[in-house]
mmCIF file of C-alpha atoms and ligand atoms in Angstrom:
data_model
loop_
_atom_site.group_PDB
_atom_site.id
_atom_site.type_symbol
_atom_site.label_atom_id
_atom_site.label_comp_id
_atom_site.label_asym_id
_atom_site.label_seq_id
_atom_site.Cartn_x
_atom_site.Cartn_y
_atom_site.Cartn_z
ATOM 1 C CA MET A 1 -3.419 -27.141 16.235
ATOM 2 C CA LYS A 2 -4.981 -26.133 13.056
ATOM 3 C CA THR A 3 -8.079 -24.628 14.746
ATOM 4 C CA LEU A 4 -5.878 -22.846 17.132
ATOM 5 C CA LEU A 5 -3.912 -21.290 14.199
ATOM 6 C CA SER A 6 -6.949 -20.155 12.187
ATOM 7 C CA ALA A 7 -8.312 -18.668 15.435
ATOM 8 C CA ALA A 8 -5.141 -16.709 15.892
ATOM 9 C CA ALA A 9 -5.480 -15.510 12.341
ATOM 10 C CA VAL A 10 -8.941 -14.185 12.824
ATOM 11 C CA ILE A 11 -8.102 -12.438 15.912
ATOM 12 C CA VAL A 12 -4.967 -10.639 14.129
ATOM 13 C CA ALA A 13 -7.372 -9.859 11.403
ATOM 14 C CA LEU A 14 -10.080 -8.399 13.607
ATOM 15 C CA ALA A 15 -7.422 -6.301 15.643
ATOM 16 C CA LEU A 16 -6.821 -4.064 12.442
ATOM 17 C CA PRO A 17 -8.670 -0.826 12.274
ATOM 18 C CA GLY A 18 -12.069 -0.948 10.555
ATOM 19 C CA GLN A 19 -11.594 -4.331 9.034
ATOM 20 C CA THR A 20 -14.245 -6.769 8.077
ATOM 21 C CA VAL A 21 -13.359 -10.444 7.645
ATOM 22 C CA HIS A 22 -14.718 -12.118 4.457
ATOM 23 C CA ALA A 23 -13.893 -15.790 3.560
ATOM 24 C CA ALA A 24 -10.555 -16.127 1.903
ATOM 25 C CA PRO A 25 -10.799 -16.300 -1.907
ATOM 26 C CA ALA A 26 -11.338 -20.150 -2.848
ATOM 27 C CA GLN A 27 -8.711 -20.180 -5.466
ATOM 28 C CA ALA A 28 -5.738 -18.137 -6.653
ATOM 29 C CA ALA A 29 -6.663 -15.387 -9.093
ATOM 30 C CA THR A 30 -5.411 -15.600 -12.708
ATOM 31 C CA SER A 31 -6.194 -12.376 -14.001
ATOM 32 C CA ILE A 32 -6.726 -8.524 -12.902
ATOM 33 C CA THR A 33 -10.210 -6.930 -13.565
ATOM 34 C CA PRO A 34 -10.089 -3.104 -13.545
ATOM 35 C CA SER A 35 -12.857 -1.670 -11.226
ATOM 36 C CA ALA A 36 -13.794 -5.020 -9.622
ATOM 37 C CA LEU A 37 -13.271 -5.825 -5.973
ATOM 38 C CA TRP A 38 -9.684 -7.121 -5.820
ATOM 39 C CA LEU A 39 -9.464 -9.696 -3.082
ATOM 40 C CA ASP A 40 -6.237 -10.152 -0.916
ATOM 41 C CA ASP A 41 -5.059 -13.526 0.608
ATOM 42 C CA ARG A 42 -7.637 -12.864 3.245
ATOM 43 C CA GLY A 43 -10.655 -12.242 1.052
ATOM 44 C CA GLU A 44 -10.531 -8.593 1.866
ATOM 45 C CA HIS A 45 -10.654 -5.822 -0.846
ATOM 46 C CA ILE A 46 -6.958 -4.565 -1.276
ATOM 47 C CA ASN A 47 -6.795 -1.348 0.852
ATOM 48 C CA ALA A 48 -3.766 0.549 -0.726
ATOM 49 C CA HIS A 49 -4.752 3.816 -2.544
ATOM 50 C CA GLY A 50 -2.579 6.272 -4.171
ATOM 51 C CA GLY A 51 0.033 3.531 -4.085
ATOM 52 C CA GLY A 52 3.591 2.897 -4.898
ATOM 53 C CA ILE A 53 5.382 -0.423 -6.130
ATOM 54 C CA THR A 54 8.817 -1.464 -4.703
ATOM 55 C CA LYS A 55 10.467 -4.623 -6.176
ATOM 56 C CA VAL A 56 13.277 -6.693 -4.260
ATOM 57 C CA GLY A 57 14.042 -10.030 -6.017
ATOM 58 C CA ASP A 58 11.230 -11.721 -7.432
ATOM 59 C CA THR A 59 8.699 -10.036 -5.228
ATOM 60 C CA TRP A 60 6.503 -6.807 -5.734
ATOM 61 C CA TYR A 61 5.515 -4.795 -2.642
ATOM 62 C CA TRP A 62 2.515 -2.735 -2.965
ATOM 63 C CA PHE A 63 2.387 0.308 -0.343
ATOM 64 C CA GLY A 64 -0.574 2.687 -0.054
ATOM 65 C CA GLU A 65 -3.129 4.725 1.775
ATOM 66 C CA TYR A 66 -5.111 2.338 3.924
ATOM 67 C CA ARG A 67 -8.406 3.987 4.505
ATOM 68 C CA PRO A 68 -10.677 1.598 6.463
ATOM 69 C CA LYS A 69 -14.348 2.365 7.166
ATOM 70 C CA ASN A 70 -13.968 2.720 10.795
ATOM 71 C CA ALA A 71 -10.678 4.590 11.072
ATOM 72 C CA VAL A 72 -9.663 5.595 14.599
ATOM 73 C CA PRO A 73 -10.032 9.322 14.652
ATOM 74 C CA GLY A 74 -6.544 11.196 14.114
ATOM 75 C CA ARG A 75 -4.732 8.120 13.084
ATOM 76 C CA ARG A 76 -3.432 7.386 9.555
ATOM 77 C CA TYR A 77 -2.144 4.287 7.959
ATOM 78 C CA VAL A 78 -0.106 2.929 5.292
ATOM 79 C CA SER A 79 -0.918 -0.649 4.224
ATOM 80 C CA CYS A 80 1.602 -3.195 2.556
ATOM 81 C CA TYR A 81 0.996 -6.113 0.332
ATOM 82 C CA SER A 82 3.325 -8.351 -1.428
ATOM 83 C CA SER A 83 3.023 -10.554 -4.771
ATOM 84 C CA LYS A 84 5.205 -12.643 -6.949
ATOM 85 C CA ASP A 85 2.795 -12.479 -9.950
ATOM 86 C CA LEU A 86 1.104 -8.964 -9.709
ATOM 87 C CA MET A 87 -2.250 -10.714 -9.432
ATOM 88 C CA ASN A 88 -2.422 -12.357 -6.128
ATOM 89 C CA TRP A 89 -1.609 -10.102 -3.095
ATOM 90 C CA THR A 90 -0.701 -11.206 0.383
ATOM 91 C CA PHE A 91 -1.433 -8.342 3.133
ATOM 92 C CA ARG A 92 1.682 -7.624 4.990
ATOM 93 C CA GLY A 93 0.457 -5.461 7.757
ATOM 94 C CA LEU A 94 0.329 -1.757 8.341
ATOM 95 C CA PRO A 95 4.010 -0.444 8.236
ATOM 96 C CA ILE A 96 2.605 3.025 9.264
ATOM 97 C CA ASP A 97 0.069 3.328 11.919
ATOM 98 C CA MET A 98 0.266 6.829 13.714
ATOM 99 C CA THR A 99 -1.007 10.102 14.969
ATOM 100 C CA ALA A 100 -0.037 13.421 13.671
ATOM 101 C CA PRO A 101 3.571 13.935 13.751
ATOM 102 C CA GLU A 102 5.101 17.434 14.511
ATOM 103 C CA ASN A 103 1.859 18.615 16.267
ATOM 104 C CA ILE A 104 -0.133 18.961 13.022
ATOM 105 C CA GLY A 105 -3.391 18.266 14.737
ATOM 106 C CA PRO A 106 -5.928 15.447 14.335
ATOM 107 C CA ASN A 107 -7.355 16.757 10.843
ATOM 108 C CA TRP A 108 -4.049 15.984 9.146
ATOM 109 C CA VAL A 109 -3.309 14.062 5.879
ATOM 110 C CA LEU A 110 -1.043 11.208 4.692
ATOM 111 C CA GLU A 111 -1.223 10.378 1.127
ATOM 112 C CA ARG A 112 0.514 8.577 -1.673
ATOM 113 C CA PRO A 113 3.187 6.488 0.338
ATOM 114 C CA LYS A 114 6.108 5.333 -1.810
ATOM 115 C CA VAL A 115 8.941 3.169 -0.645
ATOM 116 C CA PHE A 116 12.526 3.147 -2.074
ATOM 117 C CA TYR A 117 15.083 0.471 -1.397
ATOM 118 C CA ASN A 118 18.518 1.770 -0.651
ATOM 119 C CA ALA A 119 20.878 -1.003 -1.549
ATOM 120 C CA ARG A 120 23.907 0.890 -0.142
ATOM 121 C CA THR A 121 22.422 1.700 3.226
ATOM 122 C CA LYS A 122 20.177 -1.675 3.260
ATOM 123 C CA LYS A 123 17.334 0.634 4.444
ATOM 124 C CA PHE A 124 13.864 1.158 3.178
ATOM 125 C CA VAL A 125 12.824 4.625 3.036
ATOM 126 C CA MET A 126 9.232 5.775 2.756
ATOM 127 C CA TYR A 127 8.000 9.193 1.458
ATOM 128 C CA MET A 128 4.450 10.480 1.892
ATOM 129 C CA HIS A 129 2.484 13.569 1.174
ATOM 130 C CA ILE A 130 1.912 14.954 4.767
ATOM 131 C CA ASP A 131 -0.535 17.863 5.085
ATOM 132 C CA GLY A 132 -2.501 19.569 7.592
ATOM 133 C CA PRO A 133 -4.127 22.839 8.514
ATOM 134 C CA LEU A 134 -1.869 25.966 9.499
ATOM 135 C CA ASP A 135 -3.591 25.886 12.906
ATOM 136 C CA PRO A 136 -3.678 22.517 14.748
ATOM 137 C CA ASN A 137 -7.234 23.180 15.975
ATOM 138 C CA GLU A 138 -8.567 23.983 12.713
ATOM 139 C CA THR A 139 -11.280 21.485 11.902
ATOM 140 C CA ASN A 140 -12.539 22.417 8.459
ATOM 141 C CA PRO A 141 -11.355 19.643 6.123
ATOM 142 C CA HIS A 142 -10.784 22.175 3.293
ATOM 143 C CA MET A 143 -8.079 23.667 5.409
ATOM 144 C CA ALA A 144 -6.107 20.460 5.640
ATOM 145 C CA TYR A 145 -4.059 20.792 2.511
ATOM 146 C CA LYS A 146 -2.043 23.934 3.691
ATOM 147 C CA LEU A 147 1.276 22.622 5.035
ATOM 148 C CA ALA A 148 2.015 20.742 1.645
ATOM 149 C CA ARG A 149 4.988 18.869 2.750
ATOM 150 C CA ILE A 150 6.673 15.492 2.431
ATOM 151 C CA GLY A 151 7.178 13.053 5.240
ATOM 152 C CA VAL A 152 10.192 10.580 5.609
ATOM 153 C CA ALA A 153 10.112 7.410 7.168
ATOM 154 C CA VAL A 154 12.834 4.648 7.666
ATOM 155 C CA SER A 155 13.030 0.878 8.303
ATOM 156 C CA ASP A 156 15.519 -2.094 8.228
ATOM 157 C CA LYS A 157 12.697 -4.181 6.803
ATOM 158 C CA MET A 158 10.456 -3.686 3.713
ATOM 159 C CA THR A 159 7.211 -4.494 5.759
ATOM 160 C CA GLY A 160 8.445 -2.211 8.520
ATOM 161 C CA PRO A 161 7.496 -1.040 11.169
ATOM 162 C CA TYR A 162 8.876 2.380 9.896
ATOM 163 C CA THR A 163 10.317 5.115 12.080
ATOM 164 C CA TYR A 164 8.920 8.474 11.029
ATOM 165 C CA LEU A 165 11.676 10.943 10.729
ATOM 166 C CA ARG A 166 10.497 14.334 9.796
ATOM 167 C CA SER A 167 8.433 16.432 7.242
ATOM 168 C CA PHE A 168 9.648 19.374 5.037
ATOM 169 C CA ARG A 169 8.834 21.080 2.027
ATOM 170 C CA PRO A 170 11.324 19.631 -0.714
ATOM 171 C CA LEU A 171 13.330 22.197 -2.511
ATOM 172 C CA GLY A 172 11.639 24.828 -0.272
ATOM 173 C CA GLN A 173 8.552 24.223 -2.351
ATOM 174 C CA GLU A 174 5.080 23.159 -1.520
ATOM 175 C CA SER A 175 4.629 19.596 -2.247
ATOM 176 C CA ARG A 176 1.260 17.650 -2.406
ATOM 177 C CA ASP A 177 0.782 14.617 -4.717
ATOM 178 C CA ILE A 178 4.197 12.757 -5.191
ATOM 179 C CA GLY A 179 5.405 10.018 -7.440
ATOM 180 C CA GLN A 180 8.477 7.796 -7.316
ATOM 181 C CA PHE A 181 11.130 6.888 -10.019
ATOM 182 C CA ILE A 182 14.130 4.846 -10.252
ATOM 183 C CA ASP A 183 16.194 5.417 -13.341
ATOM 184 C CA ASP A 184 18.213 2.616 -14.986
ATOM 185 C CA ASP A 185 21.494 3.750 -13.283
ATOM 186 C CA GLY A 186 19.782 3.311 -9.744
ATOM 187 C CA THR A 187 19.218 6.968 -9.153
ATOM 188 C CA ALA A 188 16.234 7.704 -7.220
ATOM 189 C CA TYR A 189 13.799 10.672 -7.934
ATOM 190 C CA LEU A 190 10.728 11.855 -6.290
ATOM 191 C CA ILE A 191 8.073 13.793 -8.536
ATOM 192 C CA PHE A 192 6.026 16.474 -6.703
ATOM 193 C CA GLU A 193 3.368 18.921 -7.516
ATOM 194 C CA ALA A 194 3.903 22.583 -6.403
ATOM 195 C CA ARG A 195 0.754 24.574 -6.972
ATOM 196 C CA PRO A 196 2.127 28.034 -6.589
ATOM 197 C CA THR A 197 4.861 27.307 -9.485
ATOM 198 C CA LYS A 198 1.855 26.141 -11.742
ATOM 199 C CA GLY A 199 3.947 23.010 -12.174
ATOM 200 C CA PHE A 200 5.650 19.986 -10.814
ATOM 201 C CA PHE A 201 9.207 18.851 -10.281
ATOM 202 C CA ILE A 202 11.307 15.816 -10.705
ATOM 203 C CA ALA A 203 13.830 15.939 -7.902
ATOM 204 C CA ARG A 204 16.928 13.755 -7.234
ATOM 205 C CA LEU A 205 17.070 12.117 -3.843
ATOM 206 C CA SER A 206 20.578 12.000 -1.781
ATOM 207 C CA ASP A 207 22.694 8.947 -1.850
ATOM 208 C CA ASP A 208 20.968 7.692 1.312
ATOM 209 C CA TYR A 209 17.777 8.580 0.031
ATOM 210 C CA LEU A 210 16.639 10.535 3.360
ATOM 211 C CA ASP A 211 16.632 13.867 1.628
ATOM 212 C CA VAL A 212 15.337 15.499 -1.655
ATOM 213 C CA VAL A 213 18.651 17.341 -2.832
ATOM 214 C CA GLU A 214 18.531 18.500 -6.516
ATOM 215 C CA GLU A 215 15.774 19.769 -9.042
ATOM 216 C CA THR A 216 16.289 17.495 -12.216
ATOM 217 C CA ALA A 217 13.539 19.207 -13.891
ATOM 218 C CA PHE A 218 10.701 21.586 -13.559
ATOM 219 C CA ILE A 219 7.730 21.290 -15.899
ATOM 220 C CA GLN A 220 5.306 23.967 -16.036
ATOM 221 C CA ALA A 221 1.918 21.979 -16.518
ATOM 222 C CA PRO A 222 -0.882 21.706 -14.053
ATOM 223 C CA ILE A 223 -0.393 17.951 -13.445
ATOM 224 C CA GLU A 224 -0.600 15.731 -10.103
ATOM 225 C CA GLY A 225 -0.519 12.178 -9.493
ATOM 226 C CA GLY A 226 2.726 12.160 -11.559
ATOM 227 C CA ALA A 227 4.203 8.961 -12.852
ATOM 228 C CA LEU A 228 7.387 8.330 -14.959
ATOM 229 C CA VAL A 229 9.006 5.394 -16.728
ATOM 230 C CA HIS A 230 12.118 4.872 -19.132
ATOM 231 C CA HIS A 231 11.077 2.805 -22.183
ATOM 232 C CA ASP A 232 12.882 2.327 -25.189
ATOM 233 C CA GLY A 233 15.249 5.187 -24.758
ATOM 234 C CA LEU A 234 12.499 7.682 -24.122
ATOM 235 C CA TYR A 235 11.036 8.973 -20.835
ATOM 236 C CA TYR A 236 7.347 8.972 -20.569
ATOM 237 C CA LEU A 237 5.626 11.057 -17.799
ATOM 238 C CA LEU A 238 2.043 11.236 -17.041
ATOM 239 C CA GLY A 239 -0.400 12.811 -14.592
ATOM 240 C CA SER A 240 -3.800 13.931 -13.892
ATOM 241 C CA GLY A 241 -5.318 17.347 -13.841
ATOM 242 C CA LEU A 242 -5.833 19.468 -10.946
ATOM 243 C CA THR A 243 -9.664 18.418 -10.131
ATOM 244 C CA GLY A 244 -8.961 16.701 -6.842
ATOM 245 C CA TRP A 245 -10.878 13.580 -6.400
ATOM 246 C CA ARG A 246 -12.976 14.119 -9.464
ATOM 247 C CA THR A 247 -11.494 12.420 -12.441
ATOM 248 C CA ASN A 248 -10.246 14.038 -15.684
ATOM 249 C CA PRO A 249 -8.370 13.275 -18.639
ATOM 250 C CA ASN A 250 -4.767 12.259 -17.667
ATOM 251 C CA LYS A 251 -1.976 13.350 -20.037
ATOM 252 C CA TYR A 252 1.473 12.421 -20.957
ATOM 253 C CA ALA A 253 4.714 13.918 -22.248
ATOM 254 C CA THR A 254 8.081 12.568 -23.338
ATOM 255 C CA ALA A 255 11.619 13.504 -23.344
ATOM 256 C CA LYS A 256 15.041 11.901 -24.240
ATOM 257 C CA SER A 257 16.465 13.166 -21.006
ATOM 258 C CA LEU A 258 14.910 13.710 -17.561
ATOM 259 C CA LYS A 259 16.092 17.190 -17.612
ATOM 260 C CA GLY A 260 14.079 17.679 -20.820
ATOM 261 C CA PRO A 261 13.052 19.396 -23.099
ATOM 262 C CA TRP A 262 9.600 17.649 -22.420
ATOM 263 C CA SER A 263 7.127 17.524 -25.306
ATOM 264 C CA GLU A 264 3.578 18.929 -25.102
ATOM 265 C CA PHE A 265 1.125 16.960 -22.920
ATOM 266 C CA ARG A 266 -1.247 14.614 -24.890
ATOM 267 C CA ASP A 267 -4.212 12.510 -23.910
ATOM 268 C CA ILE A 268 -3.770 8.976 -22.722
ATOM 269 C CA ALA A 269 -7.247 7.830 -23.530
ATOM 270 C CA PRO A 270 -10.405 9.417 -25.007
ATOM 271 C CA PRO A 271 -10.738 12.571 -23.168
ATOM 272 C CA GLU A 272 -14.586 12.081 -22.592
ATOM 273 C CA THR A 273 -13.776 8.925 -20.390
ATOM 274 C CA ASN A 274 -11.993 11.060 -17.930
ATOM 275 C CA THR A 275 -9.250 8.187 -17.960
ATOM 276 C CA TYR A 276 -12.111 5.541 -17.656
ATOM 277 C CA GLN A 277 -12.908 7.242 -14.127
ATOM 278 C CA SER A 278 -9.558 7.059 -12.897
ATOM 279 C CA GLN A 279 -6.540 8.987 -11.548
ATOM 280 C CA SER A 280 -2.840 8.033 -12.180
ATOM 281 C CA THR A 281 -0.674 6.883 -9.451
ATOM 282 C CA LEU A 282 2.288 4.872 -10.911
ATOM 283 C CA LEU A 283 3.784 3.329 -14.110
ATOM 284 C CA LEU A 284 4.958 -0.162 -13.425
ATOM 285 C CA LYS A 285 7.679 -1.592 -15.623
ATOM 286 C CA VAL A 286 7.579 -5.406 -15.747
ATOM 287 C CA VAL A 287 10.734 -6.782 -17.769
ATOM 288 C CA GLY A 288 10.297 -10.335 -18.758
ATOM 289 C CA SER A 289 12.198 -12.739 -20.957
ATOM 290 C CA LYS A 290 10.082 -12.046 -23.984
ATOM 291 C CA GLN A 291 8.731 -8.637 -23.442
ATOM 292 C CA THR A 292 8.502 -5.630 -21.252
ATOM 293 C CA THR A 293 5.208 -4.711 -20.125
ATOM 294 C CA ILE A 294 4.372 -0.895 -18.698
ATOM 295 C CA VAL A 295 1.244 -1.156 -16.513
ATOM 296 C CA PHE A 296 -0.845 1.961 -15.814
ATOM 297 C CA MET A 297 -1.707 2.032 -12.118
ATOM 298 C CA GLY A 298 -4.624 4.402 -11.425
ATOM 299 C CA ASP A 299 -7.254 4.799 -8.651
ATOM 300 C CA GLN A 300 -10.857 4.887 -8.958
ATOM 301 C CA TRP A 301 -11.531 6.972 -5.786
ATOM 302 C CA LYS A 302 -14.829 6.985 -3.872
ATOM 303 C CA PRO A 303 -14.350 10.202 -1.723
ATOM 304 C CA ASP A 304 -17.109 9.273 0.507
ATOM 305 C CA SER A 305 -16.461 5.665 1.075
ATOM 306 C CA GLN A 306 -12.681 5.585 0.266
ATOM 307 C CA TRP A 307 -12.244 1.807 1.645
ATOM 308 C CA ASP A 308 -14.458 0.959 -1.428
ATOM 309 C CA SER A 309 -12.301 2.782 -3.777
ATOM 310 C CA ARG A 310 -11.327 0.793 -6.788
ATOM 311 C CA TYR A 311 -8.280 0.240 -9.093
ATOM 312 C CA LEU A 312 -7.655 0.393 -12.718
ATOM 313 C CA TRP A 313 -4.615 -1.322 -13.565
ATOM 314 C CA MET A 314 -4.098 -1.806 -17.379
ATOM 315 C CA PRO A 315 -0.876 -2.617 -19.552
ATOM 316 C CA LEU A 316 -0.358 0.345 -21.749
ATOM 317 C CA GLU A 317 0.272 0.326 -25.594
ATOM 318 C CA ILE A 318 3.561 2.322 -25.636
ATOM 319 C CA GLY A 319 6.445 2.889 -27.881
ATOM 320 C CA LYS A 320 8.146 5.429 -30.261
ATOM 321 C CA GLY A 321 6.796 8.483 -28.345
ATOM 322 C CA LYS A 322 3.163 7.244 -28.262
ATOM 323 C CA LEU A 323 1.311 6.127 -25.005
ATOM 324 C CA TRP A 324 -2.361 4.830 -24.976
ATOM 325 C CA LEU A 325 -4.465 3.256 -22.399
ATOM 326 C CA PRO A 326 -6.778 0.728 -23.783
ATOM 327 C CA GLU A 327 -10.265 0.661 -22.826
ATOM 328 C CA PRO A 328 -10.329 -1.321 -19.411
ATOM 329 C CA HIS A 329 -10.668 -5.047 -19.666
ATOM 330 C CA GLU A 330 -9.845 -8.261 -17.840
ATOM 331 C CA TRP A 331 -6.141 -9.115 -18.412
ATOM 332 C CA SER A 332 -3.601 -11.436 -17.336
ATOM 333 C CA ILE A 333 0.333 -11.279 -16.926
ATOM 334 C CA ASP A 334 2.999 -13.816 -17.098
ATOM 335 C CA VAL A 335 5.717 -11.935 -15.134
ATOM 336 C CA LYS A 336 8.462 -14.287 -16.113
ATOM 337 C CA ARG A 337 8.016 -13.707 -19.831
ATOM 338 C CA GLY A 338 6.458 -10.170 -19.300
ATOM 339 C CA THR A 339 3.718 -10.934 -21.713
ATOM 340 C CA VAL A 340 -0.078 -10.190 -21.217
ATOM 341 C CA SER A 341 -3.356 -11.830 -22.373
ATOM 342 C CA PHE A 342 -6.945 -10.958 -22.418
ATOM 343 C CA PRO A 343 -8.595 -14.143 -21.293
ATOM 344 C CA THR A 344 -12.239 -12.946 -21.851
ATOM 345 C CA LYS A 345 -11.894 -10.151 -24.692
ATOM 346 C CA LYS A 346 -13.594 -10.886 -27.948
ATOM 347 C CA PRO A 347 -11.521 -10.415 -30.994
HETATM 348 C C1 DGJ B 1 -5.312 14.999 -3.411
HETATM 349 C C2 DGJ B 1 -5.480 15.127 -4.881
HETATM 350 O O1 DGJ B 1 -6.250 16.182 -5.010
HETATM 351 C C3 DGJ B 1 -6.358 13.698 -5.206
HETATM 352 O O2 DGJ B 1 -6.692 13.930 -6.621
HETATM 353 C C4 DGJ B 1 -5.860 12.597 -4.872
HETATM 354 O O3 DGJ B 1 -4.577 12.568 -5.791
HETATM 355 C C5 DGJ B 1 -5.440 12.713 -3.246
HETATM 356 N N1 DGJ B 1 -4.727 13.794 -3.045
HETATM 357 C C6 DGJ B 1 -5.053 11.292 -2.750
HETATM 358 O O4 DGJ B 1 -3.638 11.082 -3.165
#
């Protein structure tokens, strides 16, 4: 029986696009090491780039761009992983596995998926950056970012499958990199970069989360990869510069209200490190019994071998209007207490 079960597990694993099967990790992870290979429960490097996190109960779900080595031409995927400690992640499948919607053509783009759970409708709503060339037959990859839309998909279950509904330009604006934010009162917001405006928006979702209905703030700054957190009475907003896959010094601003006024943008790390070679994707708030920890989630892209792109997750030094990304180092978190430790860091 045991042999039969493990044979079945291998077959399921092999059936996933572009996957190679390694031996499962021998023991549970007790820390996170930025830039290292980060193995899931199957011993595979986690493949969830430009990610978002959704927490329900005591479980975090990590959604991201699934970029396998041997992707089927024209197909795009979103992966999902779950964890109860933020260090060990279980692969939960591909809630999105689809060809181009709305006749966008095979050279299309799906990036930065984010899932919101709507407690009122009990639906899981996924937003993603959907893009493609103006002409569906266009094959030049440089033309693949012309539609500048968001896509919406919905499911009754966190892990999907999700039903794709439609794509559109939120508030009529071009939209590329997106970010997600839920305020303390449960209101959900989408952050999106709108190149022609030379800035980006924080926009409120409708009560059922299926639409983007109201501009909360427009911030005139050349920022993408937008991420937002509310901490100790202040909103902290950060993002990267507009250099595409190449890294740059990510910056942050603060405000007492989401509507602003927002402060000037300041560096989150020594600018010469280019954010330690990473780009922001989310600020994750972990509220424990002893402490609240805000985790910077960044991507270390490898544009020519995306499946091997790495993650830079680090607890931030944050408070009283200051935010700082410490030099990346192995760290560990106790999610119940909200505390972090640095097992190998010399004093
Ligand atoms: C396009 C941006 O230019 C890149 O920096 C990166 O954010 C990707 N989108 C992936 O989301």
